[in-house]
mmCIF file with all atom_site columns, C-alpha atoms in Angstrom:
data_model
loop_
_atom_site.group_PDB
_atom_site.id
_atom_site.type_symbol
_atom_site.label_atom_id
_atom_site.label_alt_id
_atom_site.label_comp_id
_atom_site.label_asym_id
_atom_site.label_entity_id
_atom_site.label_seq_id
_atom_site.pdbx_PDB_ins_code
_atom_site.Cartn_x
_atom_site.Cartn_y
_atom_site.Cartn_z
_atom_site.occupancy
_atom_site.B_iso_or_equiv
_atom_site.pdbx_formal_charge
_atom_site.auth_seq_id
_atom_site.auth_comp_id
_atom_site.auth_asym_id
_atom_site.auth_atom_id
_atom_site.pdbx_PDB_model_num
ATOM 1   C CA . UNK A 1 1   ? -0.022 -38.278 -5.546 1.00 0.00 ? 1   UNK A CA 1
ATOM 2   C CA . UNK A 1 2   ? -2.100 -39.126 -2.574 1.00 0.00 ? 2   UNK A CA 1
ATOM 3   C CA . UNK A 1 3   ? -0.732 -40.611 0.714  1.00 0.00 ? 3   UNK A CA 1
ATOM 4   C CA . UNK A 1 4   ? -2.383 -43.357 1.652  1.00 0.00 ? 4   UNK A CA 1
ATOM 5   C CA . UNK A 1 5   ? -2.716 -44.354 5.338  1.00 0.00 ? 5   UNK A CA 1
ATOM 6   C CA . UNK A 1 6   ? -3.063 -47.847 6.629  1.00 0.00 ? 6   UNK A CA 1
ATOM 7   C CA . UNK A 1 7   ? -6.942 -48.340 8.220  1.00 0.00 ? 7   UNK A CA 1
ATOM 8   C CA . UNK A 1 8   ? -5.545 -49.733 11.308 1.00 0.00 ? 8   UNK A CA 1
ATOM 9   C CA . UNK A 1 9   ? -3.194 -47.094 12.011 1.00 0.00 ? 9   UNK A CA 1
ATOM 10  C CA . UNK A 1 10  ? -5.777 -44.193 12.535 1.00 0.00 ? 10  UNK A CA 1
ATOM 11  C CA . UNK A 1 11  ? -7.881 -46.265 15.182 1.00 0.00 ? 11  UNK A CA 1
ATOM 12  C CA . UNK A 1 12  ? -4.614 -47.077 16.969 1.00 0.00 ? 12  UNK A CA 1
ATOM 13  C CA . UNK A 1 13  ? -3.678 -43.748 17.095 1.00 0.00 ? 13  UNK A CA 1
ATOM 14  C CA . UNK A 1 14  ? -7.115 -42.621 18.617 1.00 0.00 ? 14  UNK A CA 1
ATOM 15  C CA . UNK A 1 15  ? -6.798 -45.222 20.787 1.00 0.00 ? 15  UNK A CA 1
ATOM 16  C CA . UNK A 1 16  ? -4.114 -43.996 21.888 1.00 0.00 ? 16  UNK A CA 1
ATOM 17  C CA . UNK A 1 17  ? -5.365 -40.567 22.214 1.00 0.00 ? 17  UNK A CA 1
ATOM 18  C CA . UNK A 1 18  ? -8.433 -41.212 24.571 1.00 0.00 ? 18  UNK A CA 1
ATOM 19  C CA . UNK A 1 19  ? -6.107 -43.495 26.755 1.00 0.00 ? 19  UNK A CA 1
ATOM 20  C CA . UNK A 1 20  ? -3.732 -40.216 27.107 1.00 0.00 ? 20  UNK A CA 1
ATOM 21  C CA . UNK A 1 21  ? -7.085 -37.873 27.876 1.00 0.00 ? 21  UNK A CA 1
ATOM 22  C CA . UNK A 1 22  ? -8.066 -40.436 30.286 1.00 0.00 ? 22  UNK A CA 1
ATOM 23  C CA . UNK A 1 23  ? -4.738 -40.285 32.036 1.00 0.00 ? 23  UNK A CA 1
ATOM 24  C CA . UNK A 1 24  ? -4.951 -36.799 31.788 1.00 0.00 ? 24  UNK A CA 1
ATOM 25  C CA . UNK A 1 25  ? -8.258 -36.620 33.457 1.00 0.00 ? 25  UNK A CA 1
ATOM 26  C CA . UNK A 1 26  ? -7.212 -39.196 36.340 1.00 0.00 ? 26  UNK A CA 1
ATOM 27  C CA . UNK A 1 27  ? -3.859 -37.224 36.996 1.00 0.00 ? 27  UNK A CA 1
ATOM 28  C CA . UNK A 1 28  ? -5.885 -33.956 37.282 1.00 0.00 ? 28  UNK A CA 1
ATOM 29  C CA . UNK A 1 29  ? -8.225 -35.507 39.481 1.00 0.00 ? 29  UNK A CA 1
ATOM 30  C CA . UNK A 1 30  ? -5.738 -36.655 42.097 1.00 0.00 ? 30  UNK A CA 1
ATOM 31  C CA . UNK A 1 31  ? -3.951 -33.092 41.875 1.00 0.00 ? 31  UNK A CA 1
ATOM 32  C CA . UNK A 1 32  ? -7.387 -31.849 42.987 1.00 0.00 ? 32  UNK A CA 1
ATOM 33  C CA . UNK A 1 33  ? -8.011 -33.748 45.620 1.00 0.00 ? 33  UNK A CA 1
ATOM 34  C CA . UNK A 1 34  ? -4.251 -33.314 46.952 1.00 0.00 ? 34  UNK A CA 1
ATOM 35  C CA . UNK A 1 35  ? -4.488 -29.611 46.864 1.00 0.00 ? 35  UNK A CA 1
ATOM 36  C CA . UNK A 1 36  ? -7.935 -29.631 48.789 1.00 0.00 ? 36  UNK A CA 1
ATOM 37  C CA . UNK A 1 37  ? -6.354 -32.175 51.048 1.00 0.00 ? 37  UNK A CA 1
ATOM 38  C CA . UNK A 1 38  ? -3.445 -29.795 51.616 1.00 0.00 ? 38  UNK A CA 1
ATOM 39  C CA . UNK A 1 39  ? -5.869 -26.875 52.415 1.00 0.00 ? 39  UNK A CA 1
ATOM 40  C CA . UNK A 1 40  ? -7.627 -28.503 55.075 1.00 0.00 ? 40  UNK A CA 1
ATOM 41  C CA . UNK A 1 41  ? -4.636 -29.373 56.795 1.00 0.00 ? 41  UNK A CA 1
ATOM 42  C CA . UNK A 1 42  ? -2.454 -27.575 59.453 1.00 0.00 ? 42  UNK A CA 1
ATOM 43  C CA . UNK A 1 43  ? 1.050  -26.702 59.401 1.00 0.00 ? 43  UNK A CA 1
ATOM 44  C CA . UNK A 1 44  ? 2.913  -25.919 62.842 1.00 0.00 ? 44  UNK A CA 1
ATOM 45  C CA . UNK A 1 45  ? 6.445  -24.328 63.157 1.00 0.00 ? 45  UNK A CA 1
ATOM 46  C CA . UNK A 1 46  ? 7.944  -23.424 66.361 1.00 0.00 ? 46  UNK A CA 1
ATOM 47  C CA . UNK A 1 47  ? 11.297 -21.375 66.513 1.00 0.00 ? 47  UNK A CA 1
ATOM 48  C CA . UNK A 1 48  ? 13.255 -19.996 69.237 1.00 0.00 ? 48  UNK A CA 1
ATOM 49  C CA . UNK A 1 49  ? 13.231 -22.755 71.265 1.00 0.00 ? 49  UNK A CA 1
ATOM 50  C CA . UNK A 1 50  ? 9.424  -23.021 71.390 1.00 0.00 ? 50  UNK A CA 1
ATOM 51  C CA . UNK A 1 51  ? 9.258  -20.040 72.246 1.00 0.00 ? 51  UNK A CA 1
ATOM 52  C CA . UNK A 1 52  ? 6.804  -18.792 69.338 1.00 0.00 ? 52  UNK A CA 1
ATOM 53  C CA . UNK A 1 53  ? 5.024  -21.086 67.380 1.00 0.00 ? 53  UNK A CA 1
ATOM 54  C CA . UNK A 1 54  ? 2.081  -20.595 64.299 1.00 0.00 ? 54  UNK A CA 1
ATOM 55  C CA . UNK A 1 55  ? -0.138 -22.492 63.022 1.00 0.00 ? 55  UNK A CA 1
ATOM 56  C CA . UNK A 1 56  ? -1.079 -22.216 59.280 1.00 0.00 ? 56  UNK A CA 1
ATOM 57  C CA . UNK A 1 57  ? -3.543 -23.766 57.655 1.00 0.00 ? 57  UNK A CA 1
ATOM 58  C CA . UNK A 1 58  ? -2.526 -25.253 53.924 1.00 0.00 ? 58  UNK A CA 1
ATOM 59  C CA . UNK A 1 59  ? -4.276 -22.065 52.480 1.00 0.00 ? 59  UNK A CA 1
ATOM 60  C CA . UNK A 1 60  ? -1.403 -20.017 54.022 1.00 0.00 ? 60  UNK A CA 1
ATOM 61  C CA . UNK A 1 61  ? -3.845 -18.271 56.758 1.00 0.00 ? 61  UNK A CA 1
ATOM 62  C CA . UNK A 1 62  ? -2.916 -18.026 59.980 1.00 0.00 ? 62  UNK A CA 1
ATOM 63  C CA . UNK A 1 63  ? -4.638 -19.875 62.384 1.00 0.00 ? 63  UNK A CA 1
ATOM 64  C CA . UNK A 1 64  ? -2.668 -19.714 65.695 1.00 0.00 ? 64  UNK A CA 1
ATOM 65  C CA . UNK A 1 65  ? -0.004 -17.752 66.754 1.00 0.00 ? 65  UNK A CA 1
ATOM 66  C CA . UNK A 1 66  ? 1.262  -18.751 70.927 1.00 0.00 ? 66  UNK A CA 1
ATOM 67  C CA . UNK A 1 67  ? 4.100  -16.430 71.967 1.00 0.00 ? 67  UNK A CA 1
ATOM 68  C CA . UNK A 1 68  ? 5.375  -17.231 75.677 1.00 0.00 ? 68  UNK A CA 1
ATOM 69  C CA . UNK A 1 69  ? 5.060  -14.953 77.907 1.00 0.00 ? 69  UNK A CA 1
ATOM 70  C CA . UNK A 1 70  ? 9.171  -15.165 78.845 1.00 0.00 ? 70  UNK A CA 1
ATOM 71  C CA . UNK A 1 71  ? 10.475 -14.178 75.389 1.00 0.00 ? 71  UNK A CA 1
ATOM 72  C CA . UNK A 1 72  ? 8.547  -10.962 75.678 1.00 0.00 ? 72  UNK A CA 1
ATOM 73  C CA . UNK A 1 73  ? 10.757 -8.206  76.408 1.00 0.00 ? 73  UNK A CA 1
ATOM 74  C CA . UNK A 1 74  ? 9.558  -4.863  75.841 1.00 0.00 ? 74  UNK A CA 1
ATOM 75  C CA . UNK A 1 75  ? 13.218 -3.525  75.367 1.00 0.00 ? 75  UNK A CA 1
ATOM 76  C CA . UNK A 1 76  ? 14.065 -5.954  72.671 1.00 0.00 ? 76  UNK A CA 1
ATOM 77  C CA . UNK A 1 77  ? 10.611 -5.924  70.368 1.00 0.00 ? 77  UNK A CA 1
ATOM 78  C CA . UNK A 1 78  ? 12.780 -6.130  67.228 1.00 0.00 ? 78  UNK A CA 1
ATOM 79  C CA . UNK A 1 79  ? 13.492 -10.171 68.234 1.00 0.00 ? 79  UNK A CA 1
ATOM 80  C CA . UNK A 1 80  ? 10.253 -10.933 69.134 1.00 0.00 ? 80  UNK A CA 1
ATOM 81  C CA . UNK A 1 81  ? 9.171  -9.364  65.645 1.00 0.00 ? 81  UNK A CA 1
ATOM 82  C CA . UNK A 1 82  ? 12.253 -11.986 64.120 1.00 0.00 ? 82  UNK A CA 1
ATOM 83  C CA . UNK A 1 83  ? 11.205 -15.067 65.857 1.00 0.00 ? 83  UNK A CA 1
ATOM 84  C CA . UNK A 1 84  ? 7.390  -14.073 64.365 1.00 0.00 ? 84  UNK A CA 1
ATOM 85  C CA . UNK A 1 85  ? 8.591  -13.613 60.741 1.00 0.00 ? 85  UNK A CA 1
ATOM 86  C CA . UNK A 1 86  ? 11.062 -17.182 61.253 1.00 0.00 ? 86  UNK A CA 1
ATOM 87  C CA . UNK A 1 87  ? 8.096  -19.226 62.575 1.00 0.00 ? 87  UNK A CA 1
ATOM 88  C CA . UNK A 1 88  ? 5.197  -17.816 59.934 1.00 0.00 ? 88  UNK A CA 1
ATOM 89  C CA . UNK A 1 89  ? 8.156  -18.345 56.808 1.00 0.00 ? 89  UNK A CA 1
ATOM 90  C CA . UNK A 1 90  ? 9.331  -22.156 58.389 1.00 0.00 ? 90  UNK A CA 1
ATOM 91  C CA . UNK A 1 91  ? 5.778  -23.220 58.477 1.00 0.00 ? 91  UNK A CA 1
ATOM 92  C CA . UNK A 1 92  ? 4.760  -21.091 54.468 1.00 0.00 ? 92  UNK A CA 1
ATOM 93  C CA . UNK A 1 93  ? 8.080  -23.573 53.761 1.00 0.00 ? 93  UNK A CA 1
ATOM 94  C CA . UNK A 1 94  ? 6.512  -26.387 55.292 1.00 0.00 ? 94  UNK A CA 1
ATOM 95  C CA . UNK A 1 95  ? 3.044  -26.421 53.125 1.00 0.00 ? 95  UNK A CA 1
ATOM 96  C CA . UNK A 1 96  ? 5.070  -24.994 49.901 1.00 0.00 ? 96  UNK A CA 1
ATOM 97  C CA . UNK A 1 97  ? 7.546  -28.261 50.312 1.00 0.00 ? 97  UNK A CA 1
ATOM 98  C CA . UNK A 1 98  ? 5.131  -31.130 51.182 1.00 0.00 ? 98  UNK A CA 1
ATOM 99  C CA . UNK A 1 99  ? 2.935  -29.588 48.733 1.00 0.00 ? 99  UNK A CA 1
ATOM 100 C CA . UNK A 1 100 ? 5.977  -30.098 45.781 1.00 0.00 ? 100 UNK A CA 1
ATOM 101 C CA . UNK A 1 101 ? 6.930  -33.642 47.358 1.00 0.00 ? 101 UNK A CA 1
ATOM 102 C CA . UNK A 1 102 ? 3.355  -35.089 47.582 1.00 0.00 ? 102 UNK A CA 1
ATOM 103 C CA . UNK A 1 103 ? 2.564  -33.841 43.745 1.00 0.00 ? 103 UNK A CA 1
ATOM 104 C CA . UNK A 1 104 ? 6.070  -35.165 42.498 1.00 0.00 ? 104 UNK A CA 1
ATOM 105 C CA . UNK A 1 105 ? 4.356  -38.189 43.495 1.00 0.00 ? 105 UNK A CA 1
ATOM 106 C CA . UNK A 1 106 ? 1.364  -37.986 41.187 1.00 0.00 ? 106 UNK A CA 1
ATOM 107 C CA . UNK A 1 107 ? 2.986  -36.311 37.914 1.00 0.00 ? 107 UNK A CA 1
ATOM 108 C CA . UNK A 1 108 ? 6.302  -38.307 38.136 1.00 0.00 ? 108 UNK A CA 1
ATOM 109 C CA . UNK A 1 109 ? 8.180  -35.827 38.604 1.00 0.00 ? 109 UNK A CA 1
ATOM 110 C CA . UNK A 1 110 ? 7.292  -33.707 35.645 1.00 0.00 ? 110 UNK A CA 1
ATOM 111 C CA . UNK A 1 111 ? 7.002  -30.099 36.354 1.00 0.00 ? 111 UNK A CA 1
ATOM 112 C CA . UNK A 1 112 ? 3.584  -28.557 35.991 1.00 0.00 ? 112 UNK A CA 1
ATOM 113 C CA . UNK A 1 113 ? 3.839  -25.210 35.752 1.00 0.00 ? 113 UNK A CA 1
ATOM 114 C CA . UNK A 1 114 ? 0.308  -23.342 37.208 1.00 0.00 ? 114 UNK A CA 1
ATOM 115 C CA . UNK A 1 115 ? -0.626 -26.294 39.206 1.00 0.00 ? 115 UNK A CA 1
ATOM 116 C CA . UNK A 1 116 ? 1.429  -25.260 42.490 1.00 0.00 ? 116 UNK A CA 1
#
């Protein structure tokens, strides 16, 4: 015995389909353009005070790095080193969270794992 299938219900169904791949399509889009829009931008975190501050750009390079001359002391290098590794991991934190807020925004929440 065959099924049989209502006309109408496979056309709504493709219908339905395409308007999902369109979605899709769109939602990929904007992730694209968010993520080069991320890269171009600059992230800036300054620790101890203002005493060190980096600048990274969204792509996680390193594009400035201003240490005052005060908080150089050549008999304590070791906190120097710490206030280096605190500003470059504050501003890495920086890009990694407005990168997870400002996507939230575009898949609704939804996890997509491989996209960032």
């Amino acid at each position: 015995m065959k099924a049989r299938v209502p006309k109408n219900a496979m056309g709504a169904n493709q219908q339905n389909m395409n308007a999902m791949i369109k979605q899709a399509q769109k939602m990929q889009d904007q992730i694209t353009r968010l993520q080069d829009d991320i890269e171009s931008r600059e992230f800036t975190a300054s620790v101890g005070g203002g005493n060190v501050e980096v600048v990274l750009t969204g792509k996680k390079t390193i594009k400035s790095l201003t240490i005052k001359p005060e908080c150089v002391d050549p008999e304590d290098v070791e906190m120097l080193q710490d206030l280096v590794i605190a500003a470059i991991n504050e501003a890495v934190e920086n890009i990694e969270k407005t990168t997870e807020e400002e996507m939230s925004a575009i898949t609704g929440g939804v996890s997509l794992p491989g996209l960032f």
